[in-house]
XYZ file of C-alpha atoms in Angstrom:
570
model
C 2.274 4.919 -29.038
C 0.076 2.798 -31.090
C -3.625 4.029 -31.804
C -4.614 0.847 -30.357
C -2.638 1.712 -27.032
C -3.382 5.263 -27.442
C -7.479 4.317 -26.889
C -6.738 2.171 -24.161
C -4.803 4.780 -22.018
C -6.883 7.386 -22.766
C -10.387 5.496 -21.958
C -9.802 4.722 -18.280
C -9.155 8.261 -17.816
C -12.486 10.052 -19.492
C -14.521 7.355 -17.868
C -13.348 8.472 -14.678
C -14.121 11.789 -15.563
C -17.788 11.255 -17.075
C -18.251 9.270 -13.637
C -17.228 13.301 -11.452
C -19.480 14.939 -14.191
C -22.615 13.095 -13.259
C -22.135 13.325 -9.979
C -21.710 16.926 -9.978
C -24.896 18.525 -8.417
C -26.521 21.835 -9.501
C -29.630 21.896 -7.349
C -29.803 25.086 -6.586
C -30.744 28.334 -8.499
C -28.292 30.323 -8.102
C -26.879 32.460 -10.619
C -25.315 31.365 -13.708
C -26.919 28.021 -12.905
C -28.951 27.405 -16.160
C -24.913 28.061 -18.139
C -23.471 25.391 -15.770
C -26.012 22.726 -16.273
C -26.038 23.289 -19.730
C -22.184 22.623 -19.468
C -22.478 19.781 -17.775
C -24.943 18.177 -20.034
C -23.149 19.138 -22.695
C -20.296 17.448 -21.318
C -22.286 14.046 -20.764
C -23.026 14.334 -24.048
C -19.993 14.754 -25.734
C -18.269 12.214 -23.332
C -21.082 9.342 -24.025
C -21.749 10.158 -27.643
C -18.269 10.579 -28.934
C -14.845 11.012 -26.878
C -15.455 7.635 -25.121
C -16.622 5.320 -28.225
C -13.880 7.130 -30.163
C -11.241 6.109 -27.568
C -12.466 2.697 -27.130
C -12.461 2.490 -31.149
C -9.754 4.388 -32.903
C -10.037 3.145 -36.060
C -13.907 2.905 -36.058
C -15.389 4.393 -39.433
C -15.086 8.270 -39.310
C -18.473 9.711 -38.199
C -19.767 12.972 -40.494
C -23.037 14.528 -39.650
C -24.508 16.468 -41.963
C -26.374 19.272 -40.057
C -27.671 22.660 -40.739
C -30.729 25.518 -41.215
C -34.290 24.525 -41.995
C -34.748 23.814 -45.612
C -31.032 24.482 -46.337
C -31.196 20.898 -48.143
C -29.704 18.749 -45.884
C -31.374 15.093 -46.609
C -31.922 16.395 -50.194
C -27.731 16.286 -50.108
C -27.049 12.980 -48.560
C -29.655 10.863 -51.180
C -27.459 12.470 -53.798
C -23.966 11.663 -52.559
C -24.909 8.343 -51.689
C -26.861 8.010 -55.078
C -30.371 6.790 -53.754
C -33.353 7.590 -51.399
C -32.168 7.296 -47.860
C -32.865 9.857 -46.245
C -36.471 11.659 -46.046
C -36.719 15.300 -47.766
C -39.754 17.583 -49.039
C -40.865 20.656 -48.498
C -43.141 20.385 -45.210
C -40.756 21.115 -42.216
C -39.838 20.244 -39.773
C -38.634 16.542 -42.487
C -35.784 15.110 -40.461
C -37.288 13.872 -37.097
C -36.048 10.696 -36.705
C -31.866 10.493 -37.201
C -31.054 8.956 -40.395
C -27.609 7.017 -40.012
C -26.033 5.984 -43.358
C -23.242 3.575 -43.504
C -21.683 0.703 -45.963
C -22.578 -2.991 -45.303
C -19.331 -3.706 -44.230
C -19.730 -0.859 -41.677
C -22.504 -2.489 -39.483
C -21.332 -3.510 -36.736
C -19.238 -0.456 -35.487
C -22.987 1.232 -35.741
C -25.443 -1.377 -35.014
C -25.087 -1.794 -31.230
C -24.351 1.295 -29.093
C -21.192 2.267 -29.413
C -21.807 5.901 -30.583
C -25.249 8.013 -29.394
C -26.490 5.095 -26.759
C -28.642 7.044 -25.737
C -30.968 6.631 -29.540
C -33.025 3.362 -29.794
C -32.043 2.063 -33.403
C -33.994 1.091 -36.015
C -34.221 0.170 -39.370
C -36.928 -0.382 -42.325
C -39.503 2.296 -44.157
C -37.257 5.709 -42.879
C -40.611 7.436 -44.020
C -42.562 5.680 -41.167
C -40.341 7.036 -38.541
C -40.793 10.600 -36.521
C -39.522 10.131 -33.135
C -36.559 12.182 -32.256
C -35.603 9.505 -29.808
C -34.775 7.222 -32.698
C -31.596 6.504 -35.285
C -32.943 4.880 -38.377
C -30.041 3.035 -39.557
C -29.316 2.607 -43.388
C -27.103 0.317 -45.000
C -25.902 1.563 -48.549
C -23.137 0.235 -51.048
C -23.638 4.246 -52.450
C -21.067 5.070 -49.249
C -17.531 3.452 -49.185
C -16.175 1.665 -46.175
C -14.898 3.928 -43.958
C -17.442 6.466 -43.579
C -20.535 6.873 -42.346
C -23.127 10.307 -43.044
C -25.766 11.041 -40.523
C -28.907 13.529 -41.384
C -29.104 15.458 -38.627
C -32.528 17.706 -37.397
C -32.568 21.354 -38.245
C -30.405 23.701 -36.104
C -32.990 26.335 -35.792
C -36.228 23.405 -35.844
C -39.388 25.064 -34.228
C -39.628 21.946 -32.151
C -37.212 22.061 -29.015
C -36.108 18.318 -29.295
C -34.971 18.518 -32.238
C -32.832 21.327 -32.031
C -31.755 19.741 -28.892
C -30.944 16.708 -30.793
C -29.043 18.074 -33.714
C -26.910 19.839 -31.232
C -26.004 16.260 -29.641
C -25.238 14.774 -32.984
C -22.938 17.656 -33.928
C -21.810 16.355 -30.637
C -20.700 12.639 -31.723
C -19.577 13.923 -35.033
C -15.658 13.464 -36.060
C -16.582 15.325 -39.072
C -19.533 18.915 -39.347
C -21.018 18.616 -43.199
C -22.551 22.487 -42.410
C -24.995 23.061 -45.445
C -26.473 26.394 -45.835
C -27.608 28.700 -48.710
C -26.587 31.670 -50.584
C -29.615 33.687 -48.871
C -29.017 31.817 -45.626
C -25.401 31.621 -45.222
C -25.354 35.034 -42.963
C -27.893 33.635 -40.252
C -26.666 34.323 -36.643
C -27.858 30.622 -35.494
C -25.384 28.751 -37.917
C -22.589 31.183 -37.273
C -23.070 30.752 -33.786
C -22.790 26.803 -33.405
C -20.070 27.172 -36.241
C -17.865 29.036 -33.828
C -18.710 26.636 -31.231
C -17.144 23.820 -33.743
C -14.185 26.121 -34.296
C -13.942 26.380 -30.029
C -14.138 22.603 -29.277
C -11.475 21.986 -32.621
C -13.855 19.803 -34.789
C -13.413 18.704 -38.155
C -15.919 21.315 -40.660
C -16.650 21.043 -44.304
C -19.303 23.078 -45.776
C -21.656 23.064 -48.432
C -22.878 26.199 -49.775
C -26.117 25.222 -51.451
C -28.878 26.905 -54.082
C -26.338 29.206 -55.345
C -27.304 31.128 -58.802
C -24.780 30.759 -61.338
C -24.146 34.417 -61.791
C -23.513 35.190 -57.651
C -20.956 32.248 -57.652
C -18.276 34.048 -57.535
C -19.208 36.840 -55.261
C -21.091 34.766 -52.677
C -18.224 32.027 -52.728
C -15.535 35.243 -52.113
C -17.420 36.983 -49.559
C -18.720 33.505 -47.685
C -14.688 32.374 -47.568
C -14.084 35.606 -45.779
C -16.459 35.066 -43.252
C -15.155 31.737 -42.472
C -11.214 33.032 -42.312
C -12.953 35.210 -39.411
C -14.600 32.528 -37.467
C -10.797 30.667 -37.983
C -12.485 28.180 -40.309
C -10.463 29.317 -43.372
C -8.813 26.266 -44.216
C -12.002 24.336 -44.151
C -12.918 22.898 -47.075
C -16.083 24.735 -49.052
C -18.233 22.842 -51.970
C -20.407 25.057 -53.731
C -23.929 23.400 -55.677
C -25.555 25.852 -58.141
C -29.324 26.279 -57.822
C -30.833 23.457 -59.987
C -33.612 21.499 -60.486
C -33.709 18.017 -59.188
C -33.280 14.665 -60.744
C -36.111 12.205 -59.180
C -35.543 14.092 -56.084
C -31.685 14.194 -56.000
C -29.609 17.042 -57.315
C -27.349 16.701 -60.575
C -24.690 13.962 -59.809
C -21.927 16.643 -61.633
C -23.390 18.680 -58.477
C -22.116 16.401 -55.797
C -19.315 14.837 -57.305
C -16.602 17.017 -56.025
C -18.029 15.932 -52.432
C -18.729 12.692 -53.052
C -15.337 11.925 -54.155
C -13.643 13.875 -51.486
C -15.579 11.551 -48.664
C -14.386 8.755 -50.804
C -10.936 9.629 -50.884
C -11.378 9.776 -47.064
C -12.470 6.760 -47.024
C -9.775 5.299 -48.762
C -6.924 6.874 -47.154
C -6.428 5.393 -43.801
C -3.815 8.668 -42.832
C -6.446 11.244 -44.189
C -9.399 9.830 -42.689
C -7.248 9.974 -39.522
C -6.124 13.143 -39.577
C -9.810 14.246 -39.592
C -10.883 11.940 -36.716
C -7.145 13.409 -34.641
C -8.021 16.510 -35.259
C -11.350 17.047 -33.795
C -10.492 13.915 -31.248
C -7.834 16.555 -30.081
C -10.327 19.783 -30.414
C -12.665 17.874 -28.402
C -10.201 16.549 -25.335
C -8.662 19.906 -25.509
C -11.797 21.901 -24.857
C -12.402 19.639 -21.592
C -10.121 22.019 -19.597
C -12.122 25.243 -19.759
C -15.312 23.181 -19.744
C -14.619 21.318 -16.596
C -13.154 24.410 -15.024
C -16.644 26.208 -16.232
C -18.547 23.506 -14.179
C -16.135 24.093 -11.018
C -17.184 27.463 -11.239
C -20.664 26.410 -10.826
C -19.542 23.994 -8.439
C -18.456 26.885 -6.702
C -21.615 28.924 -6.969
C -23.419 26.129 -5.241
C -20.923 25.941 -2.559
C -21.667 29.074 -2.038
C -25.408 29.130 -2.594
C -25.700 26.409 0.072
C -23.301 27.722 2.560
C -25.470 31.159 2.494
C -28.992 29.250 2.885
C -27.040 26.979 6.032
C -26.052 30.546 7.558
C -29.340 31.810 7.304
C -30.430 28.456 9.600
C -27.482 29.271 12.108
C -27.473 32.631 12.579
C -31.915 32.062 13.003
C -31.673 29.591 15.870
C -27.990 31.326 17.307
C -30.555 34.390 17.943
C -33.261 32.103 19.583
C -30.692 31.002 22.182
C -29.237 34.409 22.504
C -32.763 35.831 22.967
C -34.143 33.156 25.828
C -30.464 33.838 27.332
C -31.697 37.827 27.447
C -35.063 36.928 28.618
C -33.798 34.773 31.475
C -31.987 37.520 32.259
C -34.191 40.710 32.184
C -36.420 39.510 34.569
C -39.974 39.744 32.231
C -39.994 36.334 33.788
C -40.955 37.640 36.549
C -43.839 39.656 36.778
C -47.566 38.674 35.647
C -48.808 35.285 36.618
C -44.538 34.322 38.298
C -45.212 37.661 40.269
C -48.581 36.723 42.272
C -47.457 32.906 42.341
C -44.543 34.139 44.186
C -46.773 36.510 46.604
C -48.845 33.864 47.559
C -45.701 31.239 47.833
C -44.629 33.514 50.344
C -47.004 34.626 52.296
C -48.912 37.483 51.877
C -48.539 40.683 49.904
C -47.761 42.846 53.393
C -44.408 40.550 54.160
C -42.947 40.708 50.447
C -43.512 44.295 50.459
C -41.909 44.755 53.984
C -38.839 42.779 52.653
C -38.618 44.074 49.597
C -38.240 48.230 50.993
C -36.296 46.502 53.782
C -34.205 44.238 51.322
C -30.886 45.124 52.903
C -32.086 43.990 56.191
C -33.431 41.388 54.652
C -31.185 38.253 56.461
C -32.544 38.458 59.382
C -36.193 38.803 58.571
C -35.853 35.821 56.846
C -34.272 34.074 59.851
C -37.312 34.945 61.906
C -39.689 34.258 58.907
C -38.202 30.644 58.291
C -38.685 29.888 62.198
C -42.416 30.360 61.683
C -43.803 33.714 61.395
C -45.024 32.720 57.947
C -47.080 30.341 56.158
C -45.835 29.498 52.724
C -47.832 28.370 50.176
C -47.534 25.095 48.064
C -44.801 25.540 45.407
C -46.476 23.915 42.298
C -48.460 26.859 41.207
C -45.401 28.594 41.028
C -43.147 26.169 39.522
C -46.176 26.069 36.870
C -46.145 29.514 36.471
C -42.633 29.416 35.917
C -43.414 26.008 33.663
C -45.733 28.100 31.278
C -43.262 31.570 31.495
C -40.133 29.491 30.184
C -42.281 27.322 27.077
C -43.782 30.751 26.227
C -40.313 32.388 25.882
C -38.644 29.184 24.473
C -41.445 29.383 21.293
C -41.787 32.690 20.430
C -37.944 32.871 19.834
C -38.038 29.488 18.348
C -40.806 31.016 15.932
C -39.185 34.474 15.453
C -35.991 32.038 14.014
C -38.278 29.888 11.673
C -40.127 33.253 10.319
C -36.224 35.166 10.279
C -35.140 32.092 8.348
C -38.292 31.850 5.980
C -37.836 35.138 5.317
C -34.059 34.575 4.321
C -34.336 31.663 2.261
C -36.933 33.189 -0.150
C -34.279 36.333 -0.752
C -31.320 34.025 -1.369
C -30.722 32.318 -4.818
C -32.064 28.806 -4.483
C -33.526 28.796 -1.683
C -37.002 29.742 -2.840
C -37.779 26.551 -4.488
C -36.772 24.630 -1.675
C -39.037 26.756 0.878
C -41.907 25.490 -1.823
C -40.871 21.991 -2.055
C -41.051 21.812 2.315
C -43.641 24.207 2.964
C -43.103 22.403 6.393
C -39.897 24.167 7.868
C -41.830 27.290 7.605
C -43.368 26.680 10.430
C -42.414 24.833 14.040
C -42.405 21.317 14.516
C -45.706 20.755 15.047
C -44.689 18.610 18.227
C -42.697 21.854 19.408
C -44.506 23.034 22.455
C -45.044 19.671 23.684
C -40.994 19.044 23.719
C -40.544 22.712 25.003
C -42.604 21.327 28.294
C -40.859 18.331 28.490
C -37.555 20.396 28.383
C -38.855 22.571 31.025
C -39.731 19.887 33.446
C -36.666 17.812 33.140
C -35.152 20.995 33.610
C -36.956 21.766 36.650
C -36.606 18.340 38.207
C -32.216 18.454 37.628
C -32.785 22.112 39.856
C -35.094 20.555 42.468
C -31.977 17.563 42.425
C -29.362 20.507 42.530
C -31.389 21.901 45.760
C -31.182 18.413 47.578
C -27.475 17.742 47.077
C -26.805 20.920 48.268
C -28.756 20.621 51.469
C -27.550 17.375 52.155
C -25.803 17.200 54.887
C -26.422 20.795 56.326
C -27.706 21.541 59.526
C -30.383 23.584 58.255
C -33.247 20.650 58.640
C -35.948 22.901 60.298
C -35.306 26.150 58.076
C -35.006 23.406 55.046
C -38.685 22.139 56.248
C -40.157 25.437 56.018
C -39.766 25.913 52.356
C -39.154 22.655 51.371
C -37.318 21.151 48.503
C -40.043 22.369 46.124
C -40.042 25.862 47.304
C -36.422 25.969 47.682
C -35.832 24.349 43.662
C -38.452 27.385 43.042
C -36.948 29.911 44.774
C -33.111 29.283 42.748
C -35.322 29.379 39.438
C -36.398 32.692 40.317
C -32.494 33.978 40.854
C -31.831 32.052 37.556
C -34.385 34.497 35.433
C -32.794 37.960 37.020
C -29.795 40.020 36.052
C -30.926 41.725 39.052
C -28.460 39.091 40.923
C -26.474 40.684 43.481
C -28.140 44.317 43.420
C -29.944 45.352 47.066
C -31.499 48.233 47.831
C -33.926 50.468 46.143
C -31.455 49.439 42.411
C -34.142 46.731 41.501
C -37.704 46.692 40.609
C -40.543 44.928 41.725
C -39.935 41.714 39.650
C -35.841 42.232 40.579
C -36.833 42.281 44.315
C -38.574 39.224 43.877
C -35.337 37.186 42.949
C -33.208 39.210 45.463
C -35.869 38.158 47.987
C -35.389 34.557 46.776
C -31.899 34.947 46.690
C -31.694 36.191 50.693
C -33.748 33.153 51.517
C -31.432 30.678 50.166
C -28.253 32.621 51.225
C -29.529 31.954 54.784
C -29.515 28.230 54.125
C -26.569 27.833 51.477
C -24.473 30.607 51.925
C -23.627 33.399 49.266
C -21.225 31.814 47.079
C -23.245 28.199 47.568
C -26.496 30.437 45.956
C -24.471 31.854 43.101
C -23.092 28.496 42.136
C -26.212 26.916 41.814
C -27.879 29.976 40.164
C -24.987 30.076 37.441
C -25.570 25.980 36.849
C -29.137 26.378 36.511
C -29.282 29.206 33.982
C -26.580 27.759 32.009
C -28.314 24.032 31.860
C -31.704 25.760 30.931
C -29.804 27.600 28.373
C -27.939 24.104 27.059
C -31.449 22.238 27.329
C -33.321 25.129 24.722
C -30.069 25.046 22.328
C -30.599 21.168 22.314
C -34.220 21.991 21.386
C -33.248 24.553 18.588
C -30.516 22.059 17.297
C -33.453 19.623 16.987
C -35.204 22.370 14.714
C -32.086 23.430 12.943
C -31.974 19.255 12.037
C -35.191 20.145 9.844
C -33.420 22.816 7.657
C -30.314 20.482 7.273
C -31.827 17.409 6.302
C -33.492 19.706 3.433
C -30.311 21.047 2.611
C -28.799 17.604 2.602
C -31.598 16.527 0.501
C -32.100 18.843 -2.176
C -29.081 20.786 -2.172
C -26.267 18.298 -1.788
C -23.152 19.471 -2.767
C -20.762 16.647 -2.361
C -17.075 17.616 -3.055
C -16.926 16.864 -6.736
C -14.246 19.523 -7.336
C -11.788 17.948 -6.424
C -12.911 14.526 -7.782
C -13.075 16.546 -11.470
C -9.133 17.824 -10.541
C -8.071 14.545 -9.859
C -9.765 13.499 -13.196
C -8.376 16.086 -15.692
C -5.153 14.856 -13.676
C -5.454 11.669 -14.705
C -6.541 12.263 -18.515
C -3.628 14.790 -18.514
C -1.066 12.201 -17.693
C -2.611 9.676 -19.927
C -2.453 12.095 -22.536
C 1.329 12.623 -22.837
């Protein structure tokens, strides 16, 4: 396969995957997160800045950034290889701020637009003007051959954060690492550390070993090698500068000449130079595997994170439901303000106390009572008290969820910061209780429409009369709010006898199994009406979820990718 061909198999292929990287969302804090972002930036970075211009441009100039340790001499070294002042050094630090990009005339255009680091605005003139990190001074300079291009890179270890950022994104876009250190610096953790990084992802390293005194040569050249046979950098070439005074700011040209003329012969020989740019090309496409799987993993995480904060929101409102379905049937319902209503919808306090120690005669005083002896009282009171009962229930439990849930979301990783971004879902809808009473009423008016299909028809016109629809709708409410259902006798309470009393009444127009039908469709549509309610609430919680903790199913949009680049890659 041709290099040309090579490029344009292999480009489709990491576009597709940068395209799966950014979408991949990390919104949530769970654990590991700041790693996986990192990764995934990283990734951007290396996929913008150098795998896809180096695939769209195989035989582009090779790229070698010179980069290293505060002071280690960095811009100091590229004015001397290239033989004049293009590149800002002195003593105050940090000196690099603004990238310096050094190339040969005949170079330009492969630097000019934005086919490497699009992300720096480029500019050229006075480099000594310049001091945003945002920018890439470019240089044009006969001192460099075609072929090859040197960019000054910030200090690894700069006390400003942008720059260190920076010099890690230019290592980054680099087909070739110039490392420079010194003989008192060369042991530094920070170095070593994004040297082994270098050696992980397979790039191209050279290093300078700088300011070293002519009588340590040998010992810090000997011991320096060994490190780097450790770090599996042993075969990387090493070019050692004695400490020396400069030459109108440049060091000694029999100093750089050995590195000068090995970037030249680099230049000149198309299957050197190539070898360089393969190798790291390679390093760099073979390090996607465990970098992408590294971001699944976080992927994962999320997944996770998200699926525990949307349990926390089920498992809140599944206990609202489940705790109106217990209050419907414990009977609190009825006592208090349901418990007089219903003394004065039947009569007076005497008769319900009569039926209710004489419960299990109670069919035939309530024949007798429903041909007159009675005077019941208008239902609404009651169907208000029952009105007020149900909203009451319905929002405390619909409360006790939102607090549960509140409560949940600022234990579980990530879902803190979203409780402080919608302070909101903390609380109820502040419209709650007003679509609680609406609930309650429609509810009420589908039982008083139960009641009036089931007595049409009957012969039970006069009985029906006494009660009336109202009163009768009331009365199968009543049985709906009891577990007492079916019990007689001295087995239920006060607030029990009340629905068994309410349950004889209607038996003596409906019939037994007519009354438990009905009694068994209300409770359950009262129950289906409140879950509506808390679905409407759980809609809150979801939206936020949806919102600011999206995870779309980029796993398997980053498989399909590597997929792809694999293939292209054989």
């Amino acid at each position: 396969m041709t290099r040309a061909l090579e490029g344009i198999v292999l480009l489709p292929a990491l576009q597709s995957l940068r395209t799966q990287v950014e979408r991949t969302a990390l919104p949530l804090d769970v654990e590991g997160v700041s790693a996986t972002r990192r990764t995934r930036s990283e990734l951007l970075a290396q996929l913008d800045d150098y795998l896809i211009p180096r695939a769209k441009s195989l035989d582009a100039p090779l790229l070698a950034v010179v980069g290293g340790s505060t002071g280690a001499g960095k811009s100091t070294l590229v004015n001397s290889v290239v033989g004049e002042h293009v590149s800002k050094s002195g003593v105050l630090r940090p000196t690099t701020l603004a990238s310096t990009l050094v190339h040969n005339p005949a170079d330009e255009r492969w630097f000019a637009g934005d086919r490497v680091l699009p992300g720096l605005a480029r500019l050229t003139g006075e480099h000594t003007e310049l001091t945003d990190p945002g920018t890439l001074h470019l240089v044009s300079s006969a001192g460099l051959p075609q072929g090859v291009a040197l960019l000054d890179a910030p200090d690894i270890d700069s006390v400003v954060s942008a720059n260190r950022d920076l010099a890690r994104q230019l290592m980054s876009a680099a087909d070739l690492w110039i490392f420079v250190t010194t003989a008192a610096r060369y042991a530094d953790a920070v170095p070593w550390e994004l040297l082994h990084q270098a050696t992980d992802r397979g790039t191209s390293v050279a290093i300078v070993l700088n300011r070293v005194p002519t009588d340590a040569m040998e010992d810090v050249r000997s011991h320096f090698a060994g490190m780097l046979a450790e770090q599996g950098l042993g075969q990387s070439p090493v070019f050692a500068i004695i400490e020396t005074g400069l030459e109108d700011g440049r060091l000694p040209d029999e100093e750089v000449a050995r590195l000068r003329s090995w970037l030249h012969s680099l230049a000149s020989d198309a299957q050197a130079r190539n070898i360089v740019i393969r190798r790291t090309l390679d390093g760099a496409l073979d390090s996607l595997q465990q970098r992408v799987r590294a971001l699944q993993d976080g992927i994962a995480a999320q997944t996770e994170g998200a699926a525990r904060l949307r349990k926390e929101v089920d498992d809140g409102f599944a206990a609202a439901a489940a705790g109106v379905d217990e209050g419907m049937k414990d009977g609190s319902l009825l006592r208090g303000e349901v418990l007089a209503r219903w003394h004065e919808f039947v009569g007076t306090g005497e008769v319900l106390r009569q039926l209710e120690r004489h419960v299990g005669r109670a069919r035939d005083r309530v024949t007798a009572y429903l041909r007159g002896r009675g005077k019941a009282q208008p239902a609404e009171e009651l169907g208000e008290a029952l009105q007020s009962g149900v909203v009451v229930l319905v929002r405390s439990h619909g409360q006790s969820a939102v607090d549960g849930i509140a409560r949940g979301w600022r234990l579980t990783p990530g879902g803190a910061p979203l409780m402080g971004a919608h302070p909101e879902i903390a609380q109820l809808s502040p419209d709650f209780t007003q679509r609680a009473e609406e609930l309650v009423r429609r509810w009420q008016g589908e039982v008083l429409q139960m009641v009036r299909d089931e007595a049409a028809g009957k012969r039970t016109t006069a009985r029906f009369l006494a009660f009336g629809v109202n009163g009768l709708a009331v009365m199968l409410m009543l049985i709906a709010f009891s577990a007492t259902y079916g019990l007689s006798g001295a087995e239920v309470g006060i607030a029990g006898g009340s629905a068994v009393v309410a349950q004889r009444l209607l038996e003596a127009l409906f019939g037994d199994q007519a009354v438990r039908t009905l009694s068994a469709r209300a409770r359950k549509r009262l129950l289906d009406l409140s879950s509506e309610l808390y679905d409407q609430e759980k809609a809150r919680y979801v939206r936020v979820l949806e919102d600011g903790a999206s995870i779309s199913p980029q796993d398997d949009g980053l498989r399909t990718a590597m997929g792809e680049l694999k293939a292209a890659r054989r």
